Coordinates of C-alpha atoms in Angstrom, one line a residue:
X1 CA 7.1 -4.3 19.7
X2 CA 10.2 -2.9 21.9
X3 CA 12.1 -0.5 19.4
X4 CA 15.3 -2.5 19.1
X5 CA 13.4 -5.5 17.6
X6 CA 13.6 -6.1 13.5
X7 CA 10.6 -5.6 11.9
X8 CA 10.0 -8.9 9.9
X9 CA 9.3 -7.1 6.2
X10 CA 7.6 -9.8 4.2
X11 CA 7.9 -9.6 0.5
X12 CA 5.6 -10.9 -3.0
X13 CA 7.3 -11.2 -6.0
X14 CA 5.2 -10.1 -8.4
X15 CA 5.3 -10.7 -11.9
X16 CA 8.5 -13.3 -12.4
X17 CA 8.5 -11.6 -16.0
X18 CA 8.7 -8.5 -14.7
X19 CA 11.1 -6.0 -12.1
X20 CA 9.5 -7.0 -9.1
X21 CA 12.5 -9.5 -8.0
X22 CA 14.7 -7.2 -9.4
X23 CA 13.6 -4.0 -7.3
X24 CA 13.6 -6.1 -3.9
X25 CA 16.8 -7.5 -4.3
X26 CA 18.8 -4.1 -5.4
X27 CA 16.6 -2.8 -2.4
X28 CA 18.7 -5.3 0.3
X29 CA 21.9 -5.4 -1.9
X30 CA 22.2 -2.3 0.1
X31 CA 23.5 -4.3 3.2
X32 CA 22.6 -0.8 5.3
X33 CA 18.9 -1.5 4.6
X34 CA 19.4 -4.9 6.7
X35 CA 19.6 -2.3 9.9
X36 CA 16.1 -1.8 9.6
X37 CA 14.2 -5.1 9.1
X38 CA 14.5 -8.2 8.3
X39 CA 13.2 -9.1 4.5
X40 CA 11.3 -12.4 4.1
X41 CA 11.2 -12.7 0.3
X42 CA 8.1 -15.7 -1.2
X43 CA 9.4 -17.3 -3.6
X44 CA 12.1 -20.2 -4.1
X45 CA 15.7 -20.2 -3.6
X46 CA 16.1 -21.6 -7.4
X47 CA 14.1 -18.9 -9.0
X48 CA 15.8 -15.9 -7.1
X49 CA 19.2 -17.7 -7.9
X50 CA 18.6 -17.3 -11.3
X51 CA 17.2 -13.9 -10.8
X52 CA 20.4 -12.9 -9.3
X53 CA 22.6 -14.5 -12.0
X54 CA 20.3 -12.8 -14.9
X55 CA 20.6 -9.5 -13.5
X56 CA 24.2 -9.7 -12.4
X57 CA 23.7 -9.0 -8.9
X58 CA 26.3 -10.1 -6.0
X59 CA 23.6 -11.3 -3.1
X60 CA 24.1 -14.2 -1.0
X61 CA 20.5 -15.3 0.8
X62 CA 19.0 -17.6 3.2
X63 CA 16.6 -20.5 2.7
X64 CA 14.1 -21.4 4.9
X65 CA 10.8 -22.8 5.1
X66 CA 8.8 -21.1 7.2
X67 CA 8.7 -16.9 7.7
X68 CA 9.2 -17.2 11.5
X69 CA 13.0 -19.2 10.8
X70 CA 14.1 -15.9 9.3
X71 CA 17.6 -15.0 10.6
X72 CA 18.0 -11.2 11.7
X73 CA 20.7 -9.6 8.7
X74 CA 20.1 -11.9 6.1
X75 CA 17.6 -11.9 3.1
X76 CA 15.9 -14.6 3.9
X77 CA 13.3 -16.6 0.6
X78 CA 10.7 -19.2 1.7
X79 CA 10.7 -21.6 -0.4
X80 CA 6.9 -21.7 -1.5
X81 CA 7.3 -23.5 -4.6
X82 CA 9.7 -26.7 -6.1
X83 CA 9.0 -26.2 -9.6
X84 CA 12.0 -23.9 -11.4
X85 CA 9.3 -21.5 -13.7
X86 CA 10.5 -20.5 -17.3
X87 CA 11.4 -16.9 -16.9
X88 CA 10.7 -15.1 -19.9
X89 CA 11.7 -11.7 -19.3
X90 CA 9.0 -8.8 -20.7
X91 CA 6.2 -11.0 -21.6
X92 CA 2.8 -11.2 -20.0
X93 CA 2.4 -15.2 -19.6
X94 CA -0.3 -17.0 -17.4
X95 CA 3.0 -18.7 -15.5
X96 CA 3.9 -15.5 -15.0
X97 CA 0.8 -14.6 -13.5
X98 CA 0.5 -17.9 -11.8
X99 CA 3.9 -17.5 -9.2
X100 CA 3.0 -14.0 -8.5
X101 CA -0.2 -15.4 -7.3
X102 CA 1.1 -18.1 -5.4
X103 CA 3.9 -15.9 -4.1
X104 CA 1.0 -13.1 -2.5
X105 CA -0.8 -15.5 -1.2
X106 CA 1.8 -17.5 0.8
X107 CA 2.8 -13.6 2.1
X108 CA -0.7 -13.0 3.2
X109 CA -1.0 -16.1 5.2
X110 CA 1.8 -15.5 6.8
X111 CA 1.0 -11.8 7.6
X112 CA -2.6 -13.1 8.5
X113 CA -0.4 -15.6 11.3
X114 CA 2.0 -12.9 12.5
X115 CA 4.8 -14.6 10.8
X116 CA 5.7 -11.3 9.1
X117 CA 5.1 -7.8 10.4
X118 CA 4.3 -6.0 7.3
X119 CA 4.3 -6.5 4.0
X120 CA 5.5 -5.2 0.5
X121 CA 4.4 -6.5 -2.5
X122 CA 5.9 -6.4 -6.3
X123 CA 3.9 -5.5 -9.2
X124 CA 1.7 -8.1 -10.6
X125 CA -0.1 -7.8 -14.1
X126 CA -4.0 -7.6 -13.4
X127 CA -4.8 -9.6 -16.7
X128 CA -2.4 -12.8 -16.4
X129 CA -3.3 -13.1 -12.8
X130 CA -7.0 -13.8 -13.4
X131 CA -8.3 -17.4 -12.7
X132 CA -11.0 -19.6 -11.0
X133 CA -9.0 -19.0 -7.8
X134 CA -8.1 -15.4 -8.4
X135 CA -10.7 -13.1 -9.5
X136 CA -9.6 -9.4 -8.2
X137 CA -9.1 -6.7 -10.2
X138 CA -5.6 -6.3 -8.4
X139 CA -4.0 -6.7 -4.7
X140 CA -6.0 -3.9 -2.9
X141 CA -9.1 -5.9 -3.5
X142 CA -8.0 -9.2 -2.8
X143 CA -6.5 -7.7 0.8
X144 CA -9.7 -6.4 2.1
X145 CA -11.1 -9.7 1.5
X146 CA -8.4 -11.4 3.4
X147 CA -7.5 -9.2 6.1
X148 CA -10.0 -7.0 8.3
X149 CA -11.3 -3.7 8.2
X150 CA -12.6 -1.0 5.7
X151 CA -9.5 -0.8 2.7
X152 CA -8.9 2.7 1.1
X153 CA -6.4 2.7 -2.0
X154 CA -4.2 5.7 -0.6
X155 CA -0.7 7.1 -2.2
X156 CA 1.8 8.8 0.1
X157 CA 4.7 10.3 -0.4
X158 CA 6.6 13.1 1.5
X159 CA 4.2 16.2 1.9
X160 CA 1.6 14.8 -0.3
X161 CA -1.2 11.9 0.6
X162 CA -3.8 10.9 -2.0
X163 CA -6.7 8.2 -1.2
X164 CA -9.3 7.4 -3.7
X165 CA -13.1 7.2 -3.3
X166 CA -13.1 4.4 -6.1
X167 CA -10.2 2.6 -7.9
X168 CA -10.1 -0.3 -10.3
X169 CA -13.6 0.0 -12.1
X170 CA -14.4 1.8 -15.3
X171 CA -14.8 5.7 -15.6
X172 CA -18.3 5.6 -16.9
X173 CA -19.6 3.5 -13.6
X174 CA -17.8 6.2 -11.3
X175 CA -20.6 8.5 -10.2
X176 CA -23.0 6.2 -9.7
X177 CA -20.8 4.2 -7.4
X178 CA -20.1 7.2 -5.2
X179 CA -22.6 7.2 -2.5
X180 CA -23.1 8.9 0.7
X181 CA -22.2 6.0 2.5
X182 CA -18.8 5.0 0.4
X183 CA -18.1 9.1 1.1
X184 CA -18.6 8.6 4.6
X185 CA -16.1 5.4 4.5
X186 CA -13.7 6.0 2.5
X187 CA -13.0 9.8 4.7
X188 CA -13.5 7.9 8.3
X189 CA -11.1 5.3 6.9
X190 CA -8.5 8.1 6.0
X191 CA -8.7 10.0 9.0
X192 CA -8.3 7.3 11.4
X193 CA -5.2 6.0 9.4
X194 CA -3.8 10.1 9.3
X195 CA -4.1 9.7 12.5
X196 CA -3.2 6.2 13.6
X197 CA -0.6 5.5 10.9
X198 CA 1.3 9.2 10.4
X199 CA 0.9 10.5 13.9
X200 CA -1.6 13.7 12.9
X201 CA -4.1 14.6 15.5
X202 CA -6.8 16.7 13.9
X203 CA -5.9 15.7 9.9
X204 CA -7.6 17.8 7.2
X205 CA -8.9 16.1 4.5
X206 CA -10.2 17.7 1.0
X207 CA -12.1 16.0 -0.9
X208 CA -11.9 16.0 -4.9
X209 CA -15.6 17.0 -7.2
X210 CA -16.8 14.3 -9.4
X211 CA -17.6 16.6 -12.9
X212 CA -15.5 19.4 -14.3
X213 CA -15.4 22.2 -12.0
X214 CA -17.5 20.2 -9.4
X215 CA -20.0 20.7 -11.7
X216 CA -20.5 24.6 -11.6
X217 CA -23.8 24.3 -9.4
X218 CA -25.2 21.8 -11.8
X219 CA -25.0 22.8 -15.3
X220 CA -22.3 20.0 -15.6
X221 CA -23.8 17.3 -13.4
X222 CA -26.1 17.4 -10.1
X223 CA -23.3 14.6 -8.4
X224 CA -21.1 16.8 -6.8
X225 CA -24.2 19.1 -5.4
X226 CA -26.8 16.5 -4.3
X227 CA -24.1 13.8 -3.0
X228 CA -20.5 15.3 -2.4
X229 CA -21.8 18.5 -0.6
X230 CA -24.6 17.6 1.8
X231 CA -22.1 14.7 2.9
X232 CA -19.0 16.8 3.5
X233 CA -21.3 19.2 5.8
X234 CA -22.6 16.0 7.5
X235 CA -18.9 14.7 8.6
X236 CA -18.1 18.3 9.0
X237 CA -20.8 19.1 11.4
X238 CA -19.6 15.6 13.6
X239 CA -16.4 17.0 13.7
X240 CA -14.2 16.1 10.6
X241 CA -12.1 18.2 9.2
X242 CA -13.0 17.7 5.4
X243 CA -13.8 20.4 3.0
X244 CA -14.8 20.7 -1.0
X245 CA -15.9 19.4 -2.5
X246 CA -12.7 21.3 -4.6
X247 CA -12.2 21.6 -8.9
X248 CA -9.6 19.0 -9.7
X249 CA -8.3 20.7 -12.7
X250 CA -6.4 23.6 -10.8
X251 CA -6.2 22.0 -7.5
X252 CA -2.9 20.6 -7.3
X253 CA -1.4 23.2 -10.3
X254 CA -2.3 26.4 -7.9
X255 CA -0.6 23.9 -4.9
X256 CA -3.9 24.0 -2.9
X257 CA -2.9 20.6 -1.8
X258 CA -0.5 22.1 0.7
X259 CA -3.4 23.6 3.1
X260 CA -4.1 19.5 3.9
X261 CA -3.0 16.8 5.1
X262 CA -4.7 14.1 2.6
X263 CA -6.3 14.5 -0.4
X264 CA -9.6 12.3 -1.4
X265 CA -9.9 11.8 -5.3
X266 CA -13.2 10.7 -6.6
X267 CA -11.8 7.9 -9.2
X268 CA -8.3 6.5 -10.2
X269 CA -6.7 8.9 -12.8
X270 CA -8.4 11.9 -11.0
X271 CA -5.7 11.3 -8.0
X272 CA -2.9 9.0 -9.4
X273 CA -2.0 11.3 -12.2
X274 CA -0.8 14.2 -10.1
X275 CA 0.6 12.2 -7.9
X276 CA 3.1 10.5 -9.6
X277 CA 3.6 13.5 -11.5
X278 CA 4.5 15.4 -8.5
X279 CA 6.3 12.2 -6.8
X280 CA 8.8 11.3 -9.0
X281 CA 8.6 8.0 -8.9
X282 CA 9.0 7.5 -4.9
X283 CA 5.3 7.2 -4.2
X284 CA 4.4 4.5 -2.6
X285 CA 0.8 2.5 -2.8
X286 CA -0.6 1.8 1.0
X287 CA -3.3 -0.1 1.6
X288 CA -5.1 2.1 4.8
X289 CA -8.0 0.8 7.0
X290 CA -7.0 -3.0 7.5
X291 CA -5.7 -4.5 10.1
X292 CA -2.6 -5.2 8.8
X293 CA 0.4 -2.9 6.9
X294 CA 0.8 -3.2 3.4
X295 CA 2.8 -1.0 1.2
X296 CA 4.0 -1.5 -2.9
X297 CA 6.3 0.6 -5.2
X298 CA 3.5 3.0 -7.6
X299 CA 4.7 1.6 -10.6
X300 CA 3.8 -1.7 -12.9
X301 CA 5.6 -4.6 -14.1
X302 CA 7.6 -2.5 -16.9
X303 CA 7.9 -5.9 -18.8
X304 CA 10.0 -3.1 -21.2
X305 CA 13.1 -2.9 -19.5
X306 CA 12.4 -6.3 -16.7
X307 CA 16.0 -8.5 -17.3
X308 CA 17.9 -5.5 -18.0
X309 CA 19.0 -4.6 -14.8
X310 CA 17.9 -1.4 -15.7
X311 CA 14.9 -0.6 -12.8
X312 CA 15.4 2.2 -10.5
X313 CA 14.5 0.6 -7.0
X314 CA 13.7 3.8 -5.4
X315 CA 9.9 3.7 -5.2
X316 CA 10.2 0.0 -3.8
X317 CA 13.1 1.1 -1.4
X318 CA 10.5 4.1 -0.3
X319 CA 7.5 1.1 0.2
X320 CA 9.5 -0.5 2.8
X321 CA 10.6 2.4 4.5
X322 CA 7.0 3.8 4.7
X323 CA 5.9 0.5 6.1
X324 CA 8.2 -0.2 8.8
X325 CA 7.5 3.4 9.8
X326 CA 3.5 2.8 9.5
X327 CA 4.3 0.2 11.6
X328 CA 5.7 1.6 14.2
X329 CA 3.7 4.6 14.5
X330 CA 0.4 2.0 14.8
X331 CA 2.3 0.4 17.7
X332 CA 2.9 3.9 19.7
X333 CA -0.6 4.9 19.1
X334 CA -2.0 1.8 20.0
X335 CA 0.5 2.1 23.0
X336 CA -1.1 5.5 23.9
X337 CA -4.4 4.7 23.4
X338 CA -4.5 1.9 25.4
X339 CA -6.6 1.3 28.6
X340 CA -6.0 5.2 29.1
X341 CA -7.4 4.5 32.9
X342 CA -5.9 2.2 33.8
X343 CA -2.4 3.8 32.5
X344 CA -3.6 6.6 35.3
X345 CA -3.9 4.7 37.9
X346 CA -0.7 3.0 37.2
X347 CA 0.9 6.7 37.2
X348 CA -0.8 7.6 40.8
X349 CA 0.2 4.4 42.3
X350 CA -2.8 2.3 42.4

């Protein structure tokens, strides 16, 4: 892609319930943010028309019918659906769950078709989404079976990068999920996107224990000894920068996470909690290792305040920023690393 075209940002609704249409539309009522992409919002003109009345907005949009008729400096809605949905602000319902659905998946088939560049999806809810067609624990999941390529949940935000060994499953089926093999993944998947996706050469990646205190040479578990360790020394020895495996309790709090460039929690709460807590509510939620960009806001549906025109659109704004630029760091690297001989023999004249 030559740097004066538009990135073509695709765009999931979410939850029609909750603040997802609301975040992406305050994100392009900013006409400035039209500079730098071109939004392709899945959805239906009728249902972001009353969006746009209910929340007050002043936005005028484009309908079209297919993602590749998007007109450069508009916000441009596909019209996936006829049917006008009853929007019930702040409630969990299964037509709720059912758009938001429909919404991703029309998104992903048009990412999957080049339609759309990147995309950005809006929160869903993980229990009204559930059916004999849908059966993922959330988006992260359902994209690595759709799109190619080994998927690592990671968080990123400026100065601070935090991937996770496991995500959505429950704490007490967490160490016996961690293998040598997912270790060796889940790293090689983060430093190839370090380097691929945010231009570092020689990333250094620490890596989270599993028990309290990495569990003080076994007295409080044998996991992070006869699993984390011998694995860390293995990719260490083949040249991978990772080291730990490192206490989680003081590592953020004595800001060890400044000696690296990404961090690798061992399960969900381990590495999300201090990262939003040190974000501020601009972290974004990128799914590295696939084939394709994807970026969303880190925050739910807040079905509390959804209607109220009260949602702060900065994470969401931040998720489309950090994808575009994702984007085009992929292209330069793929520029760079492409047919390196033959880009010499092009230089001598040959």
């Amino acid at each position: 892609m030559k740097e004066e075209e538009k990135i073509r940002l695709g765009i999931s609704i979410g939850d029609i319930n909750g603040i997802g249409c609301e975040v992406a539309l305050k994100t392009f009522e900013d006409a400035r943010m039209l500079d730098f992409c071109t939004p392709v919002i899945f959805a239906s003109n009728k249902t972001m028309s009353q969006q746009i009345k209910d929340l007050g907005l002043d936005i005028k949009f484009n309908g079209v019918r297919e993602a590749d008729q998007a007109l450069d400096g508009k916000i441009n809605i596909v019209n996936v659906w006829k049917e006008v949905p009853n929007i019930e602000y702040g409630q969990a319902t299964k037509e709720g769950g059912d758009f938001a659905i429909r919404s991703l998946k029309a998104a992903v088939n048009a990412l999957k078709e080049d339609k759309i560049d990147v995309l950005v999806t809006a929160p869903i809810n993980k229990n009204n989404i559930q059916s004999e067609d849908f059966k993922f624990p959330g988006h992260t999941d359902f994209l690595a079976q759709e799109l190619k390529g080994e998927s690592l949940m990671f968080m990123v935000t400026d100065g601070l990068r935090v991937g996770l060994l496991t995500d959505h499953i429950a704490v007490k089926d967490v160490a016996k999920a961690i293998t040598p093999k997912l270790i060796r993944n889940k790293v090689l998947t983060m430093e190839n996107s370090l380097k691929m996706d945010f231009n570092i050469r020689r990333p250094k990646i620490a890596l989270l224990g599993i028990n309290p205190h990495s569990g003080d040479n076994g007295t409080i578990g044998e996991e992070d000894d006869k699993i984390l360790k011998p694995t860390i020394k293995e990719l260490f020895n083949k040249g991978t920068l990772v080291y730990g495996p490192y206490s989680a309790d003081s590592f953020f709090g004595s800001n060890s996470h400044h000696n690296f460039d990404a961090i690798l929690a061992a399960y969900h709460d381990q590495g999300l909690i201090p990262f939003k807590t040190l974000s501020f509510g601009k972290g974004v939620n990128y799914t590295a290792g696939l084939d394709k960009v994807r970026t969303s806001p880190d925050h739910g549906t807040a079905y509390e305040i959804a209607g109220k025109g009260k949602a702060d659109e900065s994470s969401f704004k931040e998720a489309v920023f950090t994808a575009i630029q994702v984007f085009r760091n992929r292209c330069e690297y793929q520029e760079l690393t492409k047919n390196p001989l033959q880009k010499q023999k092009i230089k001598r004249g040959n």
